[in-house]
Amino acid sequence: MSTISMECCYSSLVLVRFFREAALVVSLVVRWLLLPCYYWWPFSSAPSVQQDKTEAEARARHRAAAQEVMESLRVSTYGELAGEQACATAGAATCAVCLSEVGRRDSVRELGNCRHVFHRRCLDRWLDHDERLSCPLCRAPLLSRRPSDSPPPPSDPSWAVERLLYLFGDDLLVVAPPP
């Protein structure tokens, strides 16, 4: 009686082992057969060479534009800039990018359009990563679109006036009488 039960258990173990090895072989064959389909599949997640090339060109154009903006912005110390501006604040200024205090001897860049001031290194890093090349504080364009730095004529409102009109409407606008 013990030999019969032993044969029954042994034969069931052989069947389990056979099915396990057969499943392993079938899965390896299926994987081997489907492997070429992965590379030929048109919707694969791997980026195409053309897409990589256009992204690299876009990054190069952005770096060139950022470098051009960096070269066109004036670099000075904060003490020189505060001495030039009559409206310089009496308190300590803070760089909006790194959130640290701007010292009088720190090298800073003054933006051409909105006149905000930032540490030179902070603004350079901002320009490297900002796609729109805009002010970190107010998102205005960094450079004025006019070729000269002269103020706009009185008939052409500045971008700040246009933004105020957009935000508050023209019912709050008080127009000074002509001289």
mmCIF file of C-alpha atoms in Angstrom:
data_model
loop_
_atom_site.group_PDB
_atom_site.id
_atom_site.type_symbol
_atom_site.label_atom_id
_atom_site.label_comp_id
_atom_site.label_asym_id
_atom_site.label_seq_id
_atom_site.Cartn_x
_atom_site.Cartn_y
_atom_site.Cartn_z
ATOM 1 C CA MET A 1 0.000 0.000 0.000
ATOM 2 C CA SER A 2 2.835 2.333 0.687
ATOM 3 C CA THR A 3 4.361 1.665 -2.722
ATOM 4 C CA ILE A 4 1.164 2.657 -4.526
ATOM 5 C CA SER A 5 0.866 5.983 -2.740
ATOM 6 C CA MET A 6 4.543 6.633 -3.383
ATOM 7 C CA GLU A 7 4.100 6.044 -7.121
ATOM 8 C CA CYS A 8 1.066 8.344 -7.175
ATOM 9 C CA CYS A 9 2.948 11.167 -5.464
ATOM 10 C CA TYR A 10 6.016 10.677 -7.620
ATOM 11 C CA SER A 11 4.005 10.794 -10.851
ATOM 12 C CA SER A 12 2.227 13.998 -9.778
ATOM 13 C CA LEU A 13 5.594 15.625 -9.033
ATOM 14 C CA VAL A 14 6.851 14.657 -12.475
ATOM 15 C CA LEU A 15 3.782 16.218 -14.098
ATOM 16 C CA VAL A 16 4.154 19.470 -12.120
ATOM 17 C CA ARG A 17 7.810 19.709 -13.043
ATOM 18 C CA PHE A 18 7.065 18.977 -16.705
ATOM 19 C CA PHE A 19 4.363 21.680 -16.913
ATOM 20 C CA ARG A 20 6.590 24.217 -15.164
ATOM 21 C CA GLU A 21 9.465 23.633 -17.594
ATOM 22 C CA ALA A 22 7.098 23.622 -20.580
ATOM 23 C CA ALA A 23 5.656 26.983 -19.493
ATOM 24 C CA LEU A 24 9.178 28.390 -19.159
ATOM 25 C CA VAL A 25 10.156 27.210 -22.644
ATOM 26 C CA VAL A 26 6.926 28.558 -24.194
ATOM 27 C CA SER A 27 7.379 31.967 -22.538
ATOM 28 C CA LEU A 28 10.979 32.206 -23.773
ATOM 29 C CA VAL A 29 9.946 31.281 -27.331
ATOM 30 C CA VAL A 30 7.102 33.832 -27.316
ATOM 31 C CA ARG A 31 9.422 36.516 -25.996
ATOM 32 C CA TRP A 32 12.034 35.662 -28.617
ATOM 33 C CA LEU A 33 9.388 35.854 -31.363
ATOM 34 C CA LEU A 34 7.914 39.163 -30.129
ATOM 35 C CA LEU A 35 11.220 40.930 -29.577
ATOM 36 C CA PRO A 36 11.550 42.148 -33.207
ATOM 37 C CA CYS A 37 7.995 43.517 -33.038
ATOM 38 C CA TYR A 38 9.043 45.861 -30.235
ATOM 39 C CA TYR A 39 11.605 47.542 -32.469
ATOM 40 C CA TRP A 40 9.300 47.678 -35.500
ATOM 41 C CA TRP A 41 6.287 48.974 -33.581
ATOM 42 C CA PRO A 42 5.517 52.497 -34.873
ATOM 43 C CA PHE A 43 4.212 53.816 -31.543
ATOM 44 C CA SER A 44 7.179 52.840 -29.426
ATOM 45 C CA SER A 45 8.053 55.056 -26.495
ATOM 46 C CA ALA A 46 11.610 55.503 -27.740
ATOM 47 C CA PRO A 47 12.069 59.013 -29.222
ATOM 48 C CA SER A 48 12.943 59.231 -32.863
ATOM 49 C CA VAL A 49 16.244 60.590 -34.098
ATOM 50 C CA GLN A 50 14.452 63.470 -35.839
ATOM 51 C CA GLN A 51 12.710 64.471 -32.618
ATOM 52 C CA ASP A 52 16.015 64.418 -30.740
ATOM 53 C CA LYS A 53 17.579 66.561 -33.448
ATOM 54 C CA THR A 54 14.819 69.207 -33.345
ATOM 55 C CA GLU A 55 14.927 69.323 -29.541
ATOM 56 C CA ALA A 56 18.688 69.795 -29.630
ATOM 57 C CA GLU A 57 18.311 72.596 -32.191
ATOM 58 C CA ALA A 58 15.650 74.283 -30.052
ATOM 59 C CA ARG A 59 17.896 74.087 -26.978
ATOM 60 C CA ALA A 60 20.800 75.567 -28.979
ATOM 61 C CA ARG A 61 18.602 78.432 -30.223
ATOM 62 C CA HIS A 62 17.401 79.101 -26.667
ATOM 63 C CA ARG A 63 20.972 79.112 -25.332
ATOM 64 C CA ALA A 64 22.017 81.560 -28.080
ATOM 65 C CA ALA A 65 19.066 83.861 -27.351
ATOM 66 C CA ALA A 66 19.729 83.720 -23.612
ATOM 67 C CA GLN A 67 23.408 84.516 -24.192
ATOM 68 C CA GLU A 68 22.443 87.474 -26.381
ATOM 69 C CA VAL A 69 20.116 88.796 -23.667
ATOM 70 C CA MET A 70 22.819 88.347 -21.007
ATOM 71 C CA GLU A 71 25.298 90.312 -23.111
ATOM 72 C CA SER A 72 22.826 93.140 -23.701
ATOM 73 C CA LEU A 73 21.889 93.610 -20.029
ATOM 74 C CA ARG A 74 24.023 96.002 -18.028
ATOM 75 C CA VAL A 75 26.125 94.571 -15.186
ATOM 76 C CA SER A 76 27.041 96.831 -12.274
ATOM 77 C CA THR A 77 27.197 96.775 -8.510
ATOM 78 C CA TYR A 78 24.056 97.385 -6.523
ATOM 79 C CA GLY A 79 25.666 100.403 -4.831
ATOM 80 C CA GLU A 80 26.287 102.088 -8.210
ATOM 81 C CA LEU A 81 22.749 101.366 -9.334
ATOM 82 C CA ALA A 82 21.186 102.616 -6.098
ATOM 83 C CA GLY A 83 23.270 105.792 -6.341
ATOM 84 C CA GLU A 84 21.990 106.452 -9.893
ATOM 85 C CA GLN A 85 18.328 105.926 -9.109
ATOM 86 C CA ALA A 86 16.615 108.645 -7.114
ATOM 87 C CA CYS A 87 13.870 106.229 -6.105
ATOM 88 C CA ALA A 88 16.209 103.688 -4.507
ATOM 89 C CA THR A 89 14.711 102.062 -1.453
ATOM 90 C CA ALA A 90 16.141 102.853 1.947
ATOM 91 C CA GLY A 91 15.725 99.251 3.162
ATOM 92 C CA ALA A 92 17.663 96.216 2.074
ATOM 93 C CA ALA A 93 16.764 94.881 -1.370
ATOM 94 C CA THR A 94 16.064 91.188 -1.891
ATOM 95 C CA CYS A 95 16.817 89.132 -4.990
ATOM 96 C CA ALA A 96 13.546 87.473 -6.031
ATOM 97 C CA VAL A 97 15.359 84.457 -7.522
ATOM 98 C CA CYS A 98 17.543 83.359 -4.592
ATOM 99 C CA LEU A 99 15.579 85.258 -1.891
ATOM 100 C CA SER A 100 18.745 86.593 -0.276
ATOM 101 C CA GLU A 101 19.708 90.165 0.422
ATOM 102 C CA VAL A 102 21.432 92.183 -2.288
ATOM 103 C CA GLY A 103 24.540 93.860 -0.889
ATOM 104 C CA ARG A 104 25.928 97.156 -2.113
ATOM 105 C CA ARG A 105 29.010 95.390 -3.575
ATOM 106 C CA ASP A 106 27.077 92.559 -5.238
ATOM 107 C CA SER A 107 27.248 92.273 -9.002
ATOM 108 C CA VAL A 108 23.710 92.785 -10.348
ATOM 109 C CA ARG A 109 21.868 93.045 -13.636
ATOM 110 C CA GLU A 110 19.152 95.635 -14.212
ATOM 111 C CA LEU A 111 16.455 94.589 -16.638
ATOM 112 C CA GLY A 112 15.804 96.908 -19.539
ATOM 113 C CA ASN A 113 12.014 96.910 -19.555
ATOM 114 C CA CYS A 114 10.781 96.699 -15.982
ATOM 115 C CA ARG A 115 13.963 97.940 -14.219
ATOM 116 C CA HIS A 116 13.968 95.081 -11.689
ATOM 117 C CA VAL A 117 17.390 94.206 -10.272
ATOM 118 C CA PHE A 118 18.732 90.697 -9.572
ATOM 119 C CA HIS A 119 22.071 89.109 -8.724
ATOM 120 C CA ARG A 120 24.002 88.525 -11.943
ATOM 121 C CA ARG A 121 24.479 84.778 -11.304
ATOM 122 C CA CYS A 122 20.836 84.318 -10.307
ATOM 123 C CA LEU A 123 19.523 86.003 -13.435
ATOM 124 C CA ASP A 124 21.971 84.084 -15.647
ATOM 125 C CA ARG A 125 20.693 80.781 -14.243
ATOM 126 C CA TRP A 126 17.105 81.986 -14.675
ATOM 127 C CA LEU A 127 17.767 82.798 -18.324
ATOM 128 C CA ASP A 128 19.279 79.371 -18.912
ATOM 129 C CA HIS A 129 16.058 77.675 -17.797
ATOM 130 C CA ASP A 130 13.298 80.171 -18.696
ATOM 131 C CA GLU A 131 11.782 79.448 -22.098
ATOM 132 C CA ARG A 132 10.201 82.874 -22.539
ATOM 133 C CA LEU A 133 13.226 84.966 -21.477
ATOM 134 C CA SER A 134 11.157 87.092 -19.123
ATOM 135 C CA CYS A 135 11.579 88.836 -15.781
ATOM 136 C CA PRO A 136 11.452 86.390 -12.847
ATOM 137 C CA LEU A 137 9.308 88.808 -10.860
ATOM 138 C CA CYS A 138 6.737 90.310 -13.242
ATOM 139 C CA ARG A 139 7.234 88.078 -16.350
ATOM 140 C CA ALA A 140 7.701 91.162 -18.565
ATOM 141 C CA PRO A 141 10.039 90.809 -21.570
ATOM 142 C CA LEU A 142 13.629 91.370 -20.480
ATOM 143 C CA LEU A 143 14.481 93.844 -23.196
ATOM 144 C CA SER A 144 12.383 96.630 -24.600
ATOM 145 C CA ARG A 145 11.281 96.067 -28.141
ATOM 146 C CA ARG A 146 12.377 99.560 -29.152
ATOM 147 C CA PRO A 147 15.879 99.888 -30.624
ATOM 148 C CA SER A 148 16.661 102.899 -28.424
ATOM 149 C CA ASP A 149 16.263 103.224 -24.677
ATOM 150 C CA SER A 150 14.384 106.494 -25.012
ATOM 151 C CA PRO A 151 10.988 106.657 -23.300
ATOM 152 C CA PRO A 152 7.982 105.989 -25.528
ATOM 153 C CA PRO A 153 6.127 108.933 -26.995
ATOM 154 C CA PRO A 154 3.138 110.153 -24.927
ATOM 155 C CA SER A 155 0.617 108.905 -27.485
ATOM 156 C CA ASP A 156 1.915 105.315 -27.101
ATOM 157 C CA PRO A 157 1.127 103.982 -23.588
ATOM 158 C CA SER A 158 3.779 101.827 -22.000
ATOM 159 C CA TRP A 159 3.240 98.165 -21.238
ATOM 160 C CA ALA A 160 2.703 99.021 -17.565
ATOM 161 C CA VAL A 161 -0.187 101.374 -18.381
ATOM 162 C CA GLU A 162 -1.704 98.765 -20.666
ATOM 163 C CA ARG A 163 -1.435 96.153 -17.902
ATOM 164 C CA LEU A 164 -3.061 98.516 -15.380
ATOM 165 C CA LEU A 165 -5.885 99.196 -17.808
ATOM 166 C CA TYR A 166 -6.361 95.474 -18.283
ATOM 167 C CA LEU A 167 -6.405 94.791 -14.541
ATOM 168 C CA PHE A 168 -8.502 97.707 -13.307
ATOM 169 C CA GLY A 169 -10.383 98.879 -16.394
ATOM 170 C CA ASP A 170 -10.318 102.346 -17.830
ATOM 171 C CA ASP A 171 -13.020 103.696 -15.519
ATOM 172 C CA LEU A 172 -10.344 104.306 -12.864
ATOM 173 C CA LEU A 173 -8.003 106.009 -15.322
ATOM 174 C CA VAL A 174 -7.521 109.733 -14.788
ATOM 175 C CA VAL A 175 -6.134 111.524 -17.799
ATOM 176 C CA ALA A 176 -4.145 114.682 -17.167
ATOM 177 C CA PRO A 177 -5.212 117.669 -19.267
ATOM 178 C CA PRO A 178 -2.809 118.584 -22.061
ATOM 179 C CA PRO A 179 -0.389 121.405 -21.154
#
